Short mmCIF file of C-alpha atoms in Angstrom, two decimals:
data_model
loop_
_atom_site.label_atom_id
_atom_site.label_comp_id
_atom_site.label_asym_id
_atom_site.label_seq_id
_atom_site.Cartn_x
_atom_site.Cartn_y
_atom_site.Cartn_z
CA MET A 1 103.86 87.80 92.75
CA ASN A 2 106.27 90.55 91.56
CA LEU A 3 105.74 93.69 93.69
CA LEU A 4 107.71 97.00 94.16
CA LEU A 5 106.06 99.02 97.00
CA LEU A 6 107.49 102.38 97.42
CA SER A 7 106.89 104.58 100.50
CA ASN A 8 107.11 107.72 98.48
CA SER A 9 107.42 108.80 94.82
CA THR A 10 109.28 112.18 95.53
CA GLN A 11 112.21 112.57 97.90
CA TYR A 12 113.01 115.95 99.27
CA GLY A 13 115.33 117.92 96.87
CA ARG A 14 114.99 115.34 94.04
CA GLY A 15 112.68 114.91 91.03
CA TYR A 16 109.74 112.48 90.65
CA LEU A 17 110.90 108.87 91.24
CA GLU A 18 114.58 109.96 90.88
CA HIS A 19 115.50 108.61 94.30
CA ALA A 20 114.44 105.06 93.21
CA LEU A 21 114.79 105.29 89.41
CA ASP A 22 117.46 102.56 89.14
CA THR A 23 115.27 100.23 91.14
CA VAL A 24 112.10 101.20 89.17
CA THR A 25 113.73 100.68 85.74
CA ALA A 26 115.33 97.32 86.87
CA PHE A 27 111.93 96.21 88.22
CA LEU A 28 110.03 97.01 84.90
CA PRO A 29 110.46 94.88 81.87
CA ALA A 30 112.69 96.38 79.19
CA ASN A 31 110.66 98.74 76.94
CA ALA A 32 107.63 98.08 79.00
CA ARG A 33 104.18 99.29 78.27
CA LEU A 34 103.28 100.56 81.62
CA ALA A 35 99.55 101.04 82.65
CA PHE A 36 99.43 104.11 85.11
CA VAL A 37 96.58 104.50 87.38
CA PRO A 38 96.24 108.21 88.26
CA TYR A 39 92.95 108.12 90.24
CA ALA A 40 94.57 109.17 93.60
CA LEU A 41 94.71 112.65 92.28
CA ALA A 42 92.04 114.74 90.53
CA ALA A 43 94.26 115.96 87.72
CA HIS A 44 94.58 112.64 85.71
CA ASP A 45 96.27 114.08 82.57
CA ALA A 46 98.85 116.30 84.50
CA TYR A 47 99.70 113.28 86.76
CA THR A 48 100.26 110.95 83.85
CA ALA A 49 102.36 113.47 82.08
CA ARG A 50 104.60 113.66 85.23
CA VAL A 51 105.11 109.89 85.33
CA ARG A 52 105.68 109.91 81.52
CA ALA A 53 108.43 112.57 81.81
CA ALA A 54 110.15 110.58 84.60
CA LEU A 55 110.09 107.21 82.90
CA GLU A 56 109.95 107.43 79.17
CA PRO A 57 113.70 108.54 78.81
CA SER A 58 114.44 105.09 80.28
CA GLY A 59 112.42 103.54 77.48
CA ILE A 60 109.16 102.87 79.55
CA ARG A 61 106.14 103.62 77.56
CA VAL A 62 103.50 105.09 79.96
CA ARG A 63 99.88 104.98 79.24
CA GLY A 64 97.24 106.38 81.66
CA VAL A 65 94.27 103.90 82.05
CA HIS A 66 91.91 106.95 81.89
CA GLU A 67 93.25 107.70 78.46
CA SER A 68 91.44 104.50 77.20
CA ASP A 69 87.79 104.20 76.59
CA ASP A 70 88.20 100.77 78.41
CA PRO A 71 90.68 100.98 81.41
CA LEU A 72 90.38 97.16 81.83
CA ALA A 73 91.57 96.63 78.21
CA GLU A 74 94.30 98.99 78.79
CA LEU A 75 95.47 97.08 81.76
CA ALA A 76 95.37 93.76 79.98
CA SER A 77 97.55 95.12 77.07
CA SER A 78 100.22 96.19 79.41
CA ASP A 79 103.43 94.74 80.64
CA ALA A 80 103.23 96.27 84.21
CA VAL A 81 101.00 98.46 86.33
CA PHE A 82 101.88 101.43 88.43
CA ILE A 83 99.45 102.90 90.87
CA GLY A 84 100.52 106.34 92.01
CA GLY A 85 100.15 108.27 95.32
CA GLY A 86 97.60 110.77 96.46
CA ASN A 87 94.50 110.27 98.41
CA SER A 88 93.86 106.54 99.16
CA PHE A 89 90.17 106.71 99.72
CA ARG A 90 89.65 108.56 96.43
CA LEU A 91 91.89 105.95 94.81
CA LEU A 92 90.12 102.95 96.05
CA ASP A 93 86.72 104.45 95.28
CA ALA A 94 87.74 104.81 91.75
CA LEU A 95 89.21 101.35 91.53
CA TYR A 96 85.85 99.95 92.57
CA ARG A 97 83.94 102.14 90.11
CA THR A 98 86.03 101.19 87.18
CA GLY A 99 86.34 97.44 88.03
CA LEU A 100 90.09 97.87 88.32
CA ARG A 101 90.23 96.76 91.90
CA GLU A 102 89.46 93.22 90.84
CA ALA A 103 91.30 93.31 87.50
CA VAL A 104 94.54 94.70 89.01
CA ARG A 105 94.33 92.27 91.87
CA ASP A 106 93.87 89.23 89.63
CA ALA A 107 96.57 90.46 87.20
CA ALA A 108 98.98 90.97 89.76
CA ARG A 109 98.34 87.48 91.44
CA GLY A 110 98.81 86.24 87.94
CA GLY A 111 102.35 87.66 87.69
CA LEU A 112 101.87 91.10 86.24
CA PRO A 113 104.48 93.40 87.85
CA TYR A 114 102.80 95.71 90.24
CA MET A 115 104.40 98.98 91.41
CA GLY A 116 102.77 101.20 94.04
CA ALA A 117 103.92 104.41 95.60
CA SER A 118 102.32 105.95 98.79
CA ALA A 119 98.56 105.36 98.17
CA GLY A 120 99.46 102.85 95.59
CA THR A 121 101.34 100.87 98.15
CA ASN A 122 98.36 101.14 100.51
CA MET A 123 96.23 99.49 97.87
CA ALA A 124 98.54 96.37 98.08
CA ALA A 125 97.66 95.76 101.80
CA PRO A 126 94.40 94.22 102.85
CA THR A 127 92.67 97.32 103.79
CA LEU A 128 92.98 101.11 104.24
CA ARG A 129 92.91 100.96 107.87
CA THR A 130 96.60 102.08 108.27
CA SER A 131 96.41 104.91 105.66
CA ASN A 132 97.53 108.30 106.72
CA ASP A 133 94.91 110.00 104.44
CA MET A 134 91.62 111.95 105.10
CA PRO A 135 88.56 110.03 103.95
CA ILE A 136 87.40 112.72 101.46
CA VAL A 137 85.15 110.25 99.72
CA GLN A 138 83.60 107.05 100.98
CA PRO A 139 84.50 103.91 98.93
CA PRO A 140 82.16 100.93 99.07
CA SER A 141 84.58 99.16 101.36
CA PHE A 142 87.93 99.56 103.11
CA GLU A 143 88.96 96.37 101.40
CA ALA A 144 91.84 97.02 99.11
CA LEU A 145 93.88 94.52 96.85
CA GLY A 146 95.26 92.28 99.47
CA LEU A 147 98.48 91.47 97.53
CA VAL A 148 100.27 91.00 100.81
CA PRO A 149 98.54 89.81 103.96
CA PHE A 150 99.83 92.45 106.33
CA GLN A 151 99.43 96.28 106.47
CA ILE A 152 101.87 99.00 105.34
CA ASN A 153 102.23 102.52 106.51
CA PRO A 154 104.00 104.61 103.94
CA HIS A 155 105.67 107.81 104.83
CA TYR A 156 106.19 106.51 108.28
CA LEU A 157 107.38 109.35 110.59
CA ASP A 158 109.22 108.80 113.95
CA PRO A 159 108.01 110.74 117.01
CA ASP A 160 109.72 114.12 117.38
CA PRO A 161 110.73 114.61 121.01
CA ASP A 162 110.97 118.35 120.51
CA SER A 163 107.56 118.76 118.90
CA THR A 164 105.00 120.89 120.65
CA HIS A 165 102.24 119.18 118.51
CA LYS A 166 99.96 117.29 121.00
CA GLY A 167 98.06 115.12 118.51
CA GLU A 168 98.76 111.40 118.19
CA THR A 169 102.28 110.46 116.83
CA ARG A 170 102.20 107.90 113.95
CA GLU A 171 103.46 105.22 116.53
CA GLU A 172 100.49 106.00 118.65
CA ARG A 173 98.06 105.58 115.88
CA LEU A 174 99.52 102.32 114.70
CA THR A 175 99.45 101.13 118.37
CA GLU A 176 95.67 101.91 118.43
CA PHE A 177 95.22 99.97 115.24
CA LEU A 178 96.83 96.93 116.88
CA GLU A 179 94.57 97.22 119.88
CA GLU A 180 91.62 96.53 117.53
CA ASN A 181 93.33 94.28 114.92
CA ASP A 182 95.96 91.60 115.07
CA VAL A 183 97.82 92.36 111.87
CA PRO A 184 101.46 93.40 111.57
CA VAL A 185 102.10 96.85 110.11
CA LEU A 186 105.27 97.68 108.21
CA GLY A 187 106.11 101.40 108.55
CA LEU A 188 108.07 102.46 105.43
CA ARG A 189 110.02 105.66 106.18
CA GLU A 190 110.54 107.92 102.99
CA GLY A 191 113.26 106.53 100.82
CA SER A 192 112.45 103.05 101.60
CA TRP A 193 110.50 100.31 99.84
CA LEU A 194 109.37 96.70 100.01
CA ARG A 195 110.36 94.25 97.24
CA VAL A 196 108.25 91.08 96.90
CA GLN A 197 109.26 88.38 94.31
CA ASP A 198 108.81 84.64 94.12
CA GLY A 199 107.62 84.15 97.69
CA THR A 200 110.25 86.41 99.32
CA ALA A 201 110.09 89.91 100.68
CA ALA A 202 112.79 92.35 101.64
CA VAL A 203 113.01 95.90 102.93
CA GLN A 204 115.25 97.97 100.57
CA GLY A 205 116.09 101.60 99.95
CA ALA A 206 118.05 104.24 101.81
CA ARG A 207 116.39 104.03 105.34
CA PRO A 208 115.29 101.25 107.75
CA ALA A 209 111.68 100.32 108.05
CA ARG A 210 109.79 99.84 111.42
CA LEU A 211 107.67 96.77 112.09
CA PHE A 212 104.71 96.94 114.45
CA THR A 213 103.24 93.76 115.85
CA ARG A 214 100.65 93.30 118.57
CA GLY A 215 102.24 92.56 121.92
CA VAL A 216 105.83 93.17 120.74
CA ARG A 217 107.91 96.28 120.85
CA PRO A 218 108.40 97.98 117.39
CA GLN A 219 111.34 96.44 115.51
CA GLU A 220 113.82 98.36 113.37
CA LEU A 221 114.51 96.59 110.10
CA ALA A 222 117.49 97.72 108.22
CA ALA A 223 117.70 97.85 104.43
CA GLY A 224 118.26 94.43 103.09
CA THR A 225 116.34 92.59 105.96
CA ASP A 226 114.38 89.67 104.81
CA VAL A 227 110.68 89.95 105.91
CA SER A 228 109.45 86.86 103.93
CA ARG A 229 107.88 85.58 107.16
CA LEU A 230 105.31 88.32 106.90
CA LEU A 231 103.91 86.68 103.71
CA ALA A 232 102.61 83.98 105.95
CA THR A 233 100.61 86.32 108.03
CA GLU A 234 97.01 85.25 108.84
CA PRO A 235 95.42 88.75 109.46
CA ARG A 236 92.83 89.06 112.15
CA PHE A 237 90.77 92.29 111.78
CA ASP A 238 88.25 93.36 114.25
CA ALA A 239 89.86 91.34 116.95
CA PRO A 240 90.23 93.67 120.09
CA ALA A 241 93.11 92.94 122.39
CA ARG A 242 91.91 91.30 125.60
#
């Protein structure tokens, strides 16, 4: 598979996709027809226009799947697919309703370049269980695309020792996940991404990632770290720690 999984699409102080534009344009085929899936946000036309404005100057032709009477046909006629960020529960629910969950999964497994950002990166994991989002809708299942066999947590935030907030930190929430599930979680800080190609996987971008594994202290992964071993993960969900 050929995957580019971004933690975020907008970096503080920069335009949409600007922080990763060189990587994105190198990832997408030249003059690609890009199927954009805007379902994580309610305003599909405005969202698609934002992506189009960011990518078309680089020769990428952007077409929202909602702009076609047949989203599946739009996907099938495209050179790559991009699923954007927003609410992961709303997104997955729409993928089920439109039939795009199976279609995108099968196309990506067959070699179609798949790019995700935030919620779109969540879709590449087996389930939504490590999403940061509020479940504003109830999809038929938490089961996502499963393009990688481990979980990802985009927008990973480190604990702030000076914070007065008493809710769980992101690290505490991921630790709770590992108490109930034996599946590694790759925390992607903003400005970082995961690149998967030809059976290899590597952390890339401006910031290190953080890997959470049951029974092991969290591990810092510098940009450039090879994490291909994670592709051999055999996830065990609903497997409480003893």
